[in-house]
Structures are given as C-alpha cells and as structure tokens.
Short mmCIF file of C-alpha atoms and ligand atoms in Angstrom, two decimals:
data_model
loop_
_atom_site.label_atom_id
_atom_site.label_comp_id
_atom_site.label_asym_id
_atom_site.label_seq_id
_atom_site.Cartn_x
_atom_site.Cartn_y
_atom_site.Cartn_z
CA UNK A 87 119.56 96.70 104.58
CA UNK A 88 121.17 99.83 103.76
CA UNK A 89 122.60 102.15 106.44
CA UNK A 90 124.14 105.14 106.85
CA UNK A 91 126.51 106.81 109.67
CA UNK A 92 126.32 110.31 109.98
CA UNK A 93 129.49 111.94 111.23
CA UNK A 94 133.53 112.00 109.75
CA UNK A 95 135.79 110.76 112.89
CA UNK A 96 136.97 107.91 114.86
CA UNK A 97 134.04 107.49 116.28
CA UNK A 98 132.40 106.88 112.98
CA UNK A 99 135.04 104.39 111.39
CA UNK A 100 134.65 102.76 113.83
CA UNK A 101 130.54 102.27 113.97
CA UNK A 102 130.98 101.82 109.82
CA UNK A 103 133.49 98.84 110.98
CA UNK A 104 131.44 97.58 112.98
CA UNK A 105 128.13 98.01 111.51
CA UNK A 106 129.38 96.58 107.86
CA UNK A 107 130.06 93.48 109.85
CA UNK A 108 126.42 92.67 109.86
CA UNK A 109 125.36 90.35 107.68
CA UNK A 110 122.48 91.99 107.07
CA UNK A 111 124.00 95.26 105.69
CA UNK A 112 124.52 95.37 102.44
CA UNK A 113 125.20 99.20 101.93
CA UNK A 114 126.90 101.44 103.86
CA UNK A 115 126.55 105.36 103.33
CA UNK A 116 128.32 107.55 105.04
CA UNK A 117 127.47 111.87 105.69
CA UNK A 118 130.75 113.03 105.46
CA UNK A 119 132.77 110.56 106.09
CA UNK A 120 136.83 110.66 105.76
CA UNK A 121 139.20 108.77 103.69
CA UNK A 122 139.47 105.55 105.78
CA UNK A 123 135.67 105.29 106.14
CA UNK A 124 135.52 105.64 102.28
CA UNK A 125 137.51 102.23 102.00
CA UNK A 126 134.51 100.73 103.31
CA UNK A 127 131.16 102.79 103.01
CA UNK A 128 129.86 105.32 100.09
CA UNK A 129 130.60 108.88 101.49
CA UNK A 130 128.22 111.82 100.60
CA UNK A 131 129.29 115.38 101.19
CA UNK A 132 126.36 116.85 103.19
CA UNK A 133 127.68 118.39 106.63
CA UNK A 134 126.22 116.64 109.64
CA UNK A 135 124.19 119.76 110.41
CA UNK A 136 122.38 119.61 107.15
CA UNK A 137 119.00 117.80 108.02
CA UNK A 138 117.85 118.68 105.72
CA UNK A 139 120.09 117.21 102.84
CA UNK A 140 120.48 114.18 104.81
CA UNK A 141 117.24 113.52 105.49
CA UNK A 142 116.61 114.03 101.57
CA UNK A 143 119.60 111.35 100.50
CA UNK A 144 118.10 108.92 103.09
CA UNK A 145 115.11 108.97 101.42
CA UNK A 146 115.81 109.26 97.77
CA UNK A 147 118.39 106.12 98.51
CA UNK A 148 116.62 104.20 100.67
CA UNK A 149 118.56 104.31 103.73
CA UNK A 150 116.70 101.61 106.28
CA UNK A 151 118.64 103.04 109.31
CA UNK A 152 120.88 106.00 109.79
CA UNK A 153 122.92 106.15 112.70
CA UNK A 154 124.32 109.51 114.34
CA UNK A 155 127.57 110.06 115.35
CA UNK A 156 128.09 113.47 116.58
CA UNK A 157 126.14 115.71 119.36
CA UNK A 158 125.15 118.65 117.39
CA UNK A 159 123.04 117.58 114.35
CA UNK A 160 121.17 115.43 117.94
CA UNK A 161 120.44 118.14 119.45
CA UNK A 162 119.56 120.24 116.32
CA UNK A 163 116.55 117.46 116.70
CA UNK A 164 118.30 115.19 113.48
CA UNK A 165 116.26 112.45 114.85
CA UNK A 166 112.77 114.28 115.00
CA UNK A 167 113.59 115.30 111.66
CA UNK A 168 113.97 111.98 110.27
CA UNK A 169 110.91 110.86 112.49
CA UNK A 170 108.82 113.40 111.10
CA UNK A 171 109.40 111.98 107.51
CA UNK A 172 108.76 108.83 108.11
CA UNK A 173 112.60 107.61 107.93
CA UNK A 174 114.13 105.40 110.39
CA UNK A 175 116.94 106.42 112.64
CA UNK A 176 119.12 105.81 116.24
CA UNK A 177 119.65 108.21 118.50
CA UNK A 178 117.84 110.66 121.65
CA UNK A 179 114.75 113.15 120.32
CA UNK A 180 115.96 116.77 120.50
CA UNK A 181 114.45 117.09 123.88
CA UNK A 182 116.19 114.26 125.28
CA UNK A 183 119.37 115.20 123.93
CA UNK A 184 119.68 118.41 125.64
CA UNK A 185 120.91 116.21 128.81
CA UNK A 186 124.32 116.73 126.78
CA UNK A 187 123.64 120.29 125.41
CA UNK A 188 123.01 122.20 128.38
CA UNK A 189 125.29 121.52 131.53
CA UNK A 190 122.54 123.81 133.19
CA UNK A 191 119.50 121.06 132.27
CA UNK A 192 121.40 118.29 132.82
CA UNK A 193 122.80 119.51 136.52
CA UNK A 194 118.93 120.47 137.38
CA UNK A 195 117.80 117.06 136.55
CA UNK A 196 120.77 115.38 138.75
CA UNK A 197 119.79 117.09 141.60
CA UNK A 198 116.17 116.48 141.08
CA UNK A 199 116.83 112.88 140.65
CA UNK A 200 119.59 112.23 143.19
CA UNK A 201 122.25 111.65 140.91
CA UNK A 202 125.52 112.18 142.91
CA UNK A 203 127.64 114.79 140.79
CA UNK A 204 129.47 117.97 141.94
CA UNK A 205 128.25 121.07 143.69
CA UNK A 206 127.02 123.67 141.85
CA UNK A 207 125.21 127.21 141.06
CA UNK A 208 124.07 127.58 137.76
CA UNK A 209 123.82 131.73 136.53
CA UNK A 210 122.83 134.14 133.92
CA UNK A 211 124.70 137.23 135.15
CA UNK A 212 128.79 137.53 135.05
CA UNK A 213 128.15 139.29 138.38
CA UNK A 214 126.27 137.36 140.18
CA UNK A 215 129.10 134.47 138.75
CA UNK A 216 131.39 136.58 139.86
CA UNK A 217 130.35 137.30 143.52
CA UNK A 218 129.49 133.16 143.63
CA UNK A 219 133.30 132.67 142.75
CA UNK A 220 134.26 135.60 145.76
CA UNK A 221 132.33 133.75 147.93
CA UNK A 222 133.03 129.87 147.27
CA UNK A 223 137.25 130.69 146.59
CA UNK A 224 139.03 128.40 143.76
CA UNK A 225 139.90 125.57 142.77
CA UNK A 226 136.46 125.39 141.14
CA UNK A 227 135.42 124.56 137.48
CA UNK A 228 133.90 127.22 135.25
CA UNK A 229 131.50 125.65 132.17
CA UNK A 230 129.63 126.83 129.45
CA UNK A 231 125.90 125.82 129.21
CA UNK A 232 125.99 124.94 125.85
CA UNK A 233 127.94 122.70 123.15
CA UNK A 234 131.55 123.77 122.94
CA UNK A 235 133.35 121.07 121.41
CA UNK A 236 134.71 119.81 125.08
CA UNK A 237 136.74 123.41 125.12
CA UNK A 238 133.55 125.39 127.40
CA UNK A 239 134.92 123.28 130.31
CA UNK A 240 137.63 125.35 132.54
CA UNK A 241 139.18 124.07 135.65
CA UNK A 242 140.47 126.48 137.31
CA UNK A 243 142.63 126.49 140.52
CA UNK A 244 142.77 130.02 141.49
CA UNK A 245 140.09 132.49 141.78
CA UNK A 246 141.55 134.95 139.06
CA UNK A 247 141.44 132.10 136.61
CA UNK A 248 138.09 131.40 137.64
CA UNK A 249 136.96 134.81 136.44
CA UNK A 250 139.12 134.86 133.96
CA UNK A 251 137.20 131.87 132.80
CA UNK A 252 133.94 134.19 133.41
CA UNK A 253 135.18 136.56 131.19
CA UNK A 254 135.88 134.37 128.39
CA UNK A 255 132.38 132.28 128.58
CA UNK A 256 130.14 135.16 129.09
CA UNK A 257 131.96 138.25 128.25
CA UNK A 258 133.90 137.59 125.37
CA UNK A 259 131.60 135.00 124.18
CA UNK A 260 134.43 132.39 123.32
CA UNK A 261 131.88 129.85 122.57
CA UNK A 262 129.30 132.13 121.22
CA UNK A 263 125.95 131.52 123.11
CA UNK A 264 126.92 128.67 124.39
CA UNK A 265 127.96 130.85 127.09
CA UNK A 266 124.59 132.76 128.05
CA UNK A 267 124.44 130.87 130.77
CA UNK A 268 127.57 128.87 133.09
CA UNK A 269 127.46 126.54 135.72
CA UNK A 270 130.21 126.90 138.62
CA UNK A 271 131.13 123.36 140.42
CA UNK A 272 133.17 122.36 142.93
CA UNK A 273 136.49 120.69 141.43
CA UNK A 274 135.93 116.99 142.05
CA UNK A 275 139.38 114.70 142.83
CA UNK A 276 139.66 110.86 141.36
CA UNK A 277 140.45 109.05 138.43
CA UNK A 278 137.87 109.03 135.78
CA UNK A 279 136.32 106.91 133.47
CA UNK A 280 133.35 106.73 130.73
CA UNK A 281 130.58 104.28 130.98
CA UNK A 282 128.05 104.43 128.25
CA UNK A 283 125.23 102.48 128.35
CA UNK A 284 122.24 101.44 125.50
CA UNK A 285 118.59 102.25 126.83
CA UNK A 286 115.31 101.94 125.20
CA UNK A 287 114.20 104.62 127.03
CA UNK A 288 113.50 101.90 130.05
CA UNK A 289 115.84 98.80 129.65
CA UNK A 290 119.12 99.71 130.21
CA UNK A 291 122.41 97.88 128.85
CA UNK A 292 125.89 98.76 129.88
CA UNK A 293 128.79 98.59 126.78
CA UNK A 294 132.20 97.62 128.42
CA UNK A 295 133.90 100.22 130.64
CA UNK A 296 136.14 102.67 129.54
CA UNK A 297 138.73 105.46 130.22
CA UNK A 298 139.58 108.78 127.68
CA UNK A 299 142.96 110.34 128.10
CA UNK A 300 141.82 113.95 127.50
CA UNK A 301 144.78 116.50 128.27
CA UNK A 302 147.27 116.89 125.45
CA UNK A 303 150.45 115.80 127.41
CA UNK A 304 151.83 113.08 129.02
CA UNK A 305 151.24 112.47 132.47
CA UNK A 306 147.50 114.34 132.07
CA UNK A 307 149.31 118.03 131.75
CA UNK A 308 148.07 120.49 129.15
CA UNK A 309 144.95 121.72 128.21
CA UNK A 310 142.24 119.58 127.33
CA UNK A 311 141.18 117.79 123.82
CA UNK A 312 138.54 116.00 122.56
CA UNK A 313 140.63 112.44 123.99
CA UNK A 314 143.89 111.46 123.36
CA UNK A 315 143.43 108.02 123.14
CA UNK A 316 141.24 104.89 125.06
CA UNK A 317 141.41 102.05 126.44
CA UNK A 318 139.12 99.33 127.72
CA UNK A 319 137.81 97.76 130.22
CA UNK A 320 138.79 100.40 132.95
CA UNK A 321 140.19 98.73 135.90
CA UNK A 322 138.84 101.59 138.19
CA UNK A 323 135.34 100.22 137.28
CA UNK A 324 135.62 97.22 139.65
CA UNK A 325 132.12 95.28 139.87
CA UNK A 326 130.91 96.94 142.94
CA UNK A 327 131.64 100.10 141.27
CA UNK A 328 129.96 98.89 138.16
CA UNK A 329 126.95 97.86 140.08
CA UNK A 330 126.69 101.45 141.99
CA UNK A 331 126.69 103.04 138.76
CA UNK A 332 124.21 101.05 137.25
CA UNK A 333 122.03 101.12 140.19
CA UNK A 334 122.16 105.06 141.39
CA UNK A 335 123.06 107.28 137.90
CA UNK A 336 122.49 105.23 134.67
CA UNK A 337 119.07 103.58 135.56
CA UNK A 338 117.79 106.15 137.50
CA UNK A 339 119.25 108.99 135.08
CA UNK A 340 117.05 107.04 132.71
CA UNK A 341 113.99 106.73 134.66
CA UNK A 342 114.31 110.60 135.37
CA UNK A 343 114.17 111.11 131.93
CA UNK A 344 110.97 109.44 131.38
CA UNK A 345 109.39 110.88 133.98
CA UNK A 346 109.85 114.37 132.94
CA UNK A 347 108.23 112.90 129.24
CA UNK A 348 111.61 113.04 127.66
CA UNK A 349 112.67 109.32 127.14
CA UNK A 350 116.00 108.57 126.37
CA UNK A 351 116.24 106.39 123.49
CA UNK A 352 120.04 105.73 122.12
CA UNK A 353 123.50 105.77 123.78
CA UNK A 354 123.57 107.41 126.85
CA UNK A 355 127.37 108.23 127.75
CA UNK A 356 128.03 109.06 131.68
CA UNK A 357 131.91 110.82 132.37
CA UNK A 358 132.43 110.06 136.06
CA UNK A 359 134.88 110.63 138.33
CA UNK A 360 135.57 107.82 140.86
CA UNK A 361 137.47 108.32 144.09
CA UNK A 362 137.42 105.57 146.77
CA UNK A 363 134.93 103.74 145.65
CA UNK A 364 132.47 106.82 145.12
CA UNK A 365 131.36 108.28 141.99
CA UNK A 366 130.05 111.14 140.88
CA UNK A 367 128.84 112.29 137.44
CA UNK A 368 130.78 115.05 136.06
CA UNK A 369 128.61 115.25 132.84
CA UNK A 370 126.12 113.07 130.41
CA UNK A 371 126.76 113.20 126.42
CA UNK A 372 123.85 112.07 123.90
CA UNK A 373 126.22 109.35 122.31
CA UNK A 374 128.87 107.11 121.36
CA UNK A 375 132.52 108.38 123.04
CA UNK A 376 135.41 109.25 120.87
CA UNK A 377 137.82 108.12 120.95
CA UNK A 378 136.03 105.56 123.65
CA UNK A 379 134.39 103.75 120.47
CA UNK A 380 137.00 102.33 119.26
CA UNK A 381 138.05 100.32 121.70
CA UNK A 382 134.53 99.41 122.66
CA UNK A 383 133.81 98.39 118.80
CA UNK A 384 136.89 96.49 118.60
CA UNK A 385 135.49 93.96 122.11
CA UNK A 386 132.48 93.89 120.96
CA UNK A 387 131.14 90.72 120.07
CA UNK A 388 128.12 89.99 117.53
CA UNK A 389 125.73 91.89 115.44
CA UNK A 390 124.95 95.29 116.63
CA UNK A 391 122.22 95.83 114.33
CA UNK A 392 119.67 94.03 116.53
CA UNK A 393 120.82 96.26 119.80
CA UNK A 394 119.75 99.25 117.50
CA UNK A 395 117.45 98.15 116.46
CA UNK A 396 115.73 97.18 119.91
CA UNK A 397 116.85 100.69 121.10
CA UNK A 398 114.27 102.14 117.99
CA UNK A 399 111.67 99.98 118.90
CA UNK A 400 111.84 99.75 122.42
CA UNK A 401 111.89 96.58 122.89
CA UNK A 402 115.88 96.22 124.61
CA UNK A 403 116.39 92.98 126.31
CA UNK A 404 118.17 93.15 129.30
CA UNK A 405 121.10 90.62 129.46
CA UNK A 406 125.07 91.66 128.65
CA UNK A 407 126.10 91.85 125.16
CA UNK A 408 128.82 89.58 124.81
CA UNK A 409 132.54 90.91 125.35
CA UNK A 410 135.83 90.04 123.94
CA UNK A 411 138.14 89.22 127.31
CA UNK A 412 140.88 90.87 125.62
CA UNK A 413 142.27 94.41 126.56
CA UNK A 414 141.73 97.10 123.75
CA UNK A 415 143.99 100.38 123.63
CA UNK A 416 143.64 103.21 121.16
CA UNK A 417 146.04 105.59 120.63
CA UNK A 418 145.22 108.60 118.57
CA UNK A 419 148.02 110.68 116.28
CA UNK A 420 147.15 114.10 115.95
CA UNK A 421 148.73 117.48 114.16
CA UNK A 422 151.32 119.20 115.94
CA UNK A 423 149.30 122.07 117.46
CA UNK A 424 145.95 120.54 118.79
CA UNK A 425 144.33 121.62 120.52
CA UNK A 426 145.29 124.66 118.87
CA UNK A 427 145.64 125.56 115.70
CA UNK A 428 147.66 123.29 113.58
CA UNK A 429 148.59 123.00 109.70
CA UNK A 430 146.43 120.09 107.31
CA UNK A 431 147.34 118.23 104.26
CA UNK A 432 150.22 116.36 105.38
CA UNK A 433 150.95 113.43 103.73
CA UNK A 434 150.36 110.43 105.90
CA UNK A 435 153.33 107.65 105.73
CA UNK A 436 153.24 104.27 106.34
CA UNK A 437 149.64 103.25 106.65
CA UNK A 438 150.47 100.59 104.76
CA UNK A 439 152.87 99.23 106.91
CA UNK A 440 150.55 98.99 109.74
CA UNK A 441 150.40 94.93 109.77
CA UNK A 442 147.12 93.53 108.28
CA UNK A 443 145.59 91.47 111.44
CA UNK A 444 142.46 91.10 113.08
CA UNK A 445 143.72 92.71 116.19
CA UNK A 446 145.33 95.83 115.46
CA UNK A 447 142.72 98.33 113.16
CA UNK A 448 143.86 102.25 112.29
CA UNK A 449 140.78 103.90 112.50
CA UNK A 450 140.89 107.64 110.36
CA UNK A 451 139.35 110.48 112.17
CA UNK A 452 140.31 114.07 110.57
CA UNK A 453 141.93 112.35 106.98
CA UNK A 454 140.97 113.04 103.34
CA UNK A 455 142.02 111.46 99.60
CA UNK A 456 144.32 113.57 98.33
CA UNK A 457 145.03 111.88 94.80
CA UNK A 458 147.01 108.81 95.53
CA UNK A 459 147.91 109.79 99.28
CA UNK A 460 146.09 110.10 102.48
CA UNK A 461 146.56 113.53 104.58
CA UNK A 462 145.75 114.94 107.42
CA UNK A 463 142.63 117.44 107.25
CA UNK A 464 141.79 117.72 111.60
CA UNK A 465 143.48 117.97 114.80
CA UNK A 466 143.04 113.98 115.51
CA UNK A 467 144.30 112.50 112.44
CA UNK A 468 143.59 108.72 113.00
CA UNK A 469 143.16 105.92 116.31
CA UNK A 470 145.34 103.00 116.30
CA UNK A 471 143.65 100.57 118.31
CA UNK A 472 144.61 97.36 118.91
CA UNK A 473 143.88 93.87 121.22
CA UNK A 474 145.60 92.07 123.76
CA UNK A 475 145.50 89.56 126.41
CA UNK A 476 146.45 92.44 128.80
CA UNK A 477 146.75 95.91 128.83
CA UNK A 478 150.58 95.64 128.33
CA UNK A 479 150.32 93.70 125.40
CA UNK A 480 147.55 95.80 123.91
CA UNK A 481 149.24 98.80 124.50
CA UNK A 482 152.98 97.70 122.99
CA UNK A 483 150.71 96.19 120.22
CA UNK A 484 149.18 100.06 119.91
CA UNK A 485 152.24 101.43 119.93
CA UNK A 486 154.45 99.31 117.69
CA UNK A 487 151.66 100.08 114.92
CA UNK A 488 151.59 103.35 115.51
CA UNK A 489 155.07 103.84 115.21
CA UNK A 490 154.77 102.41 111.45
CA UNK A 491 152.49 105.83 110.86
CA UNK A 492 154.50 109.26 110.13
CA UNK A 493 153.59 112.48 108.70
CA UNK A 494 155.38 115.95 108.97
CA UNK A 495 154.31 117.32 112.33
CA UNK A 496 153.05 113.94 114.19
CA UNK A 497 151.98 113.85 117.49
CA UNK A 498 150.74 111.33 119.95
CA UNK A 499 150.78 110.72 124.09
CA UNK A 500 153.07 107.67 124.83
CA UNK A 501 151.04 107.43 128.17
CA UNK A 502 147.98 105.90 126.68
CA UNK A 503 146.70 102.82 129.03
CA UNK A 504 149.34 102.80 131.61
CA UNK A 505 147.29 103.69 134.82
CA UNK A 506 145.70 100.52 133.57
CA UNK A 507 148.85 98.90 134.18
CA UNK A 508 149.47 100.72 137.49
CA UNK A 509 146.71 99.13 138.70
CA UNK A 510 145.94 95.44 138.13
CA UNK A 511 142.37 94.33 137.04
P1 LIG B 801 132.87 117.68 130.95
O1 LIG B 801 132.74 118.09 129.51
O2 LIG B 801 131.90 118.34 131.85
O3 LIG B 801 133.04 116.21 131.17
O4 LIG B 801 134.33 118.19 131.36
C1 LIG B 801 135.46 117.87 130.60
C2 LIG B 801 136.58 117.49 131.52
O5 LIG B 801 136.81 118.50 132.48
C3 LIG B 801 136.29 116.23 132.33
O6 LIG B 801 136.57 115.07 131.63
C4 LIG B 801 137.18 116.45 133.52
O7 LIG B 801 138.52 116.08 133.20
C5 LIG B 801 137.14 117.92 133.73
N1 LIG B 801 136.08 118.26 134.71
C6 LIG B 801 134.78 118.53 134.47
N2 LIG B 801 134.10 118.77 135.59
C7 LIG B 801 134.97 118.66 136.59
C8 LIG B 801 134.88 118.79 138.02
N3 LIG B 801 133.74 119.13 138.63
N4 LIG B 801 136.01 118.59 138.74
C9 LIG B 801 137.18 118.29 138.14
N5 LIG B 801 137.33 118.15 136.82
C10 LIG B 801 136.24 118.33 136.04
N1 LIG B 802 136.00 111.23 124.74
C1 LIG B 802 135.12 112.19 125.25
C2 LIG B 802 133.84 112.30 124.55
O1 LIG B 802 133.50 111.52 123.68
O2 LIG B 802 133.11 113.21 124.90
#
C-alpha cells in the first residue's frame, strides 16, 4: 500500500520509520517532509495546511492511507476533507479535534465529565480576566484558547505577570485570535508526564508512558519549547497510576466524547501532572507527541499499520501492543536561540559518524538538503534517540551519539532522562 505522512519534524521521521517497516508499505510519501525523512519516503512540497493540494496528490497518486502529524491541518478538519473525497486517512474529525484547539472546550468537557484537571474560569473580557486574577492572587497559569504552538501557555507566579500575561493574549494579540478567549487555572505542583493512548472512538489502547522535557534549560529553567527531548517508559507512571488514568481520564475522556456525538477516532495525547499518586489533566492534544514519538516508535514492537487501521474502521481490539523492555531516551539538538529567534542553514557535522546500529536512530526535525550537506532550517534541528537496558545506559548511549553531531550554534539539555534515574522503576 502506499502511504503518506503529513507533517516535516521528529514526530514525522519517526512515524515514516516506523510505518516503512511494514511489510505491507511499499511507498512512502511524505507532505513536507525534511531531509532525513527524504532518505526514506518521497517528499512533496505542499504545506500541511494545504488540504487542498494534499488531498489532490493523495488522489492523483493513489495514497491508500495518509497519516497526520501535526494539530493544525486536524483541526482545519484535514480529515473531513479527505473523508469527503472519498480518500482514506488517520486522525480525529474537525469537531473532535477541537479537544486540543480550544483549552476553553476541552476544560468545559472535563468538568462535565469528571475529569480531574485544574481549577479554572474561562473569559472573553480582559476585565473581567483581570478582576478574576485580583480576586484569586498568583501563582496561577494564564492560556490562550486557541493553537499557539505550546507558547499561549503562561505560568505565572505573581499577579503582575499574570496580567501581564492578559495583556499579551488578549490585548496585544500575541497569538492572534487564538487569544479571544483565555482560561485562568490554578498552578498545579508534580512531576509530569504524557500518556497517549489509540481509541476507535470506544476501545481504548494505551502506547507506553512517557515524559517531555519542555523548558529550554537544564534543571527545567527557562521558558518553555515545544520539548527538549523524551524518554520512555516514565517511572512516575507506576501501574496503579497507569490504571487510574486509564480508568478516570482516558476512557472516560473518550466516552465523553461520544456522548456529545463527537467520537474520537486517532491518537488521543493526555499531559498530566502527577503528584502523590494523583493526577490531573493539564491539557489533551489531537495526536502523536513530539518529541514523545520517538521514543515510543523506537519500543514499539510490530506492524502499526493494523492499529491504524483498526482506529479507521473502528474495529480496535483491546489487548497491549507489544513493548520493547528496553529504556528509550531522545535528546533533541536545537539552534542557539530557541525558543527565540535563531539563525538556519548551518551546516550539520558528523551525522555520519553517528554509529550505524539498530539502537541508536537520529531522527531530523527542522533539516533541509542543501547540495551535498544537511543544515539546519528550525529551532529543533534533529532527536537522537537511542535504547538501553536502563535509563542510564540509554541515556549515555543518547548522549555519546549526540556528541558525534556539531553545527555552528548547537544546543541541547544534558538533563534529558535523569529524574528517570532519580527515581528507580
Ligand atoms: P499545556 O499546553 O496546557 O500542556 O501547557 C504547557 C505546559 O505548561 C505544561 O506542560 C506545563 O509544564 C505547564 N502548565 C500548564 N498548565 C499548568 C498548570 N495548571 N499548572 C502548572 N503548570 C502548567
Ligand atoms: N511534547 C509536547 C507535545 O507534543 O505537545
């Protein structure tokens, strides 16, 4: 069959890598790719927020399943879209993937459903924000309602940053109308972790745990990105934790979504926050993490053609898909300035170095073909990931290969995976 990814970063090398594993793939596209995908899938330069176009190439080339990567072109409606002309493809209906495009929607439908997840007031009016931040005092975190590339989401610890934060969403309109609306929440303590889950729309079936590193700095300081690096499983997800999630926020979240006629079909991602045994949701996204995926991808066993398939069809068998024991730690290299602005077209050293084994696989997130050399052309250049038998060993593993990788202006954390190793499994 022929498939085709539709996105250009970690996330989607690593679904190509995984997906052109299947023996029943025998072309890979990919909308627009980047230069490590291209190694192993056909890249087509139509932007992911093109339906359009893509929908037309799917078509015209005979694309059996297309597979989305990214939350905007899902809830554009990319999958209605495709619906609508007959075309196959995985992922939530528009209406169903608002649960990650407004924080407003998806906080309504948590407290209809009795999903634990912060406090909050949802508003309209700076003022009325305002006086709700007067009232409540800091910390307290300030959001966005709509997409905003993870940036809409400010903590802030005192109350002038709060409406400082008020100012910026609805006022200045940092995030254009993403910020017509804001929710306000009470700052939730913990350690937190990312369990995404495959439903059907009814059956629901947990991918191994995870945990993002999302501020910029070591130690979790600086402002946040779109993750630093991953690892997998996370410790903090101990089986009675595992079980409570299952039990009172994915399969209810998912229930709750049928039941107000929007049924989830696709990956349904849950960020928590777990203190003591407790968790609360601190926000739902329509798909696959990044950099989350990579890890996950690189433990996961078998073809996942068939689980995407079932998804489509609804027809998802419960039962675990089947896990590599091993630890998996990614570590992703980014341009010096990210989350701000930073400089592209670097040329990328060493890639070639990075040993050639089945357990260690650089992943390319923002790199292009620049005639014989790779360069950088994003804020997170590439995700090496690798395997271990622990976390230590996956992590010096990580590490020693990303070490082989330079470019003018590198950066990367050289925290990633250790509160897994401050806390044994
Ligand atoms: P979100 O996009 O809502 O997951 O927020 C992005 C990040 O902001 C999360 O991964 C947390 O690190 C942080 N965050 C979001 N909501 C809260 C909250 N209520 N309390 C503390 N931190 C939060
Ligand atoms: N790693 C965070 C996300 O995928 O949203």
């Amino acid at each position: 069959m022929k498939v085709m990814i539709v996105g250009s970063g970690g996330r989607e090398h690593s679904l190509v890598w995984k997906i052109g594993q299947s023996p029943r793939v025998s072309k890979l596209f990919c909308a627009p790719g980047n230069a490590g995908i291209a190694q192993m899938a056909e890249c087509i330069d139509i932007p992911v927020t093109d339906l359009e176009a893509l929908a037309a190439f799917a078509d015209k080339s005979g694309v059996d399943l297309t597979v989305v990567g990214p939350e905007v072109p899902l809830t554009m409606g990319v999958v209605d879209f495709f619906e609508e002309r007959g075309l196959r493809i995985f992922g939530p209906h528009k209406d169903a993937a608002e649960i990650e495009g407004s924080k407003v929607f998806c906080k309504e439908l948590m407290s209809k459903y009795g999903i634990p997840t912060a406090q909050f007031q949802a508003f309209k009016e700076r003022n009325e924000a305002a006086e709700y931040v007067e009232h409540i005092g800091a910390p307290v975190v300030v959001k966005a309602d709509g997409l905003a590339a993870g940036k809409g989401v400010i903590p802030s610890m005192t109350k002038e940053d709060a409406l400082e934060a008020l100012n910026k969403i609805m006022v200045e309109r940092a995030f254009g109308d993403a910020g017509k609306r804001v929710v306000i929440e009470e700052f939730l303590i913990g350690e937190e972790a990312s369990f995404i889950v495959l439903t059907d729309g009814e059956t629901v079936v947990p991918f191994a745990s995870s945990q993002d590193h999302k501020p910029i700095y070591d130690g979790d300081r600086g402002p946040n990105t779109g993750g630093m690096g991953a690892y997998s499983p996370a410790p903090v997800v101990t089986e009675e934790v595992h079980k409570k999630i299952m039990d009172e926020i994915m399969i209810p979240i998912t229930k709750g979504m049928a039941s107000e006629g929007r049924p989830y079909r696709g990956v349904l991602y849950g960020g928590l926050m777990i203190k003591d045994g407790q968790v609360k949701v601190l926000e739902f996204n329509a798909r696959f993490g990044d950099p989350e995926n990579q890890p996950i991808m690189m433990r996961m066993r078998g073809d996942i053609i068939p689980l995407l398939e079932a998804c489509i069809d609804g027809n998802l068998q419960k039962g675990s898909i089947d896990w590599d024991p091993r630890w998996a730690v990614c570590v992703v290299m980014a341009s010096k300035g990210y989350p701000g602005s930073y400089e592209k077209n670097k040329v990328i050293q060493g890639l070639d170095r990075v040993m050639k084994r089945e357990d260690v696989f650089v992943f390319h997130a923002g790199t292009a073909r620049a005639g014989e050399d790779i360069v950088t052309n994003g804020g997170r250049v590439i995700g090496v990931t690798a395997l271990g038998e622990d976390a230590r060993r996956a992590i010096d593993l990580a590490y020693s290969a990303a070490r082989k990788i330079k470019w003018d202006g590198v950066y990367f954390r050289s925290d990633i995976g250790k509160r897994a190793l401050d806390r044994p499994r």
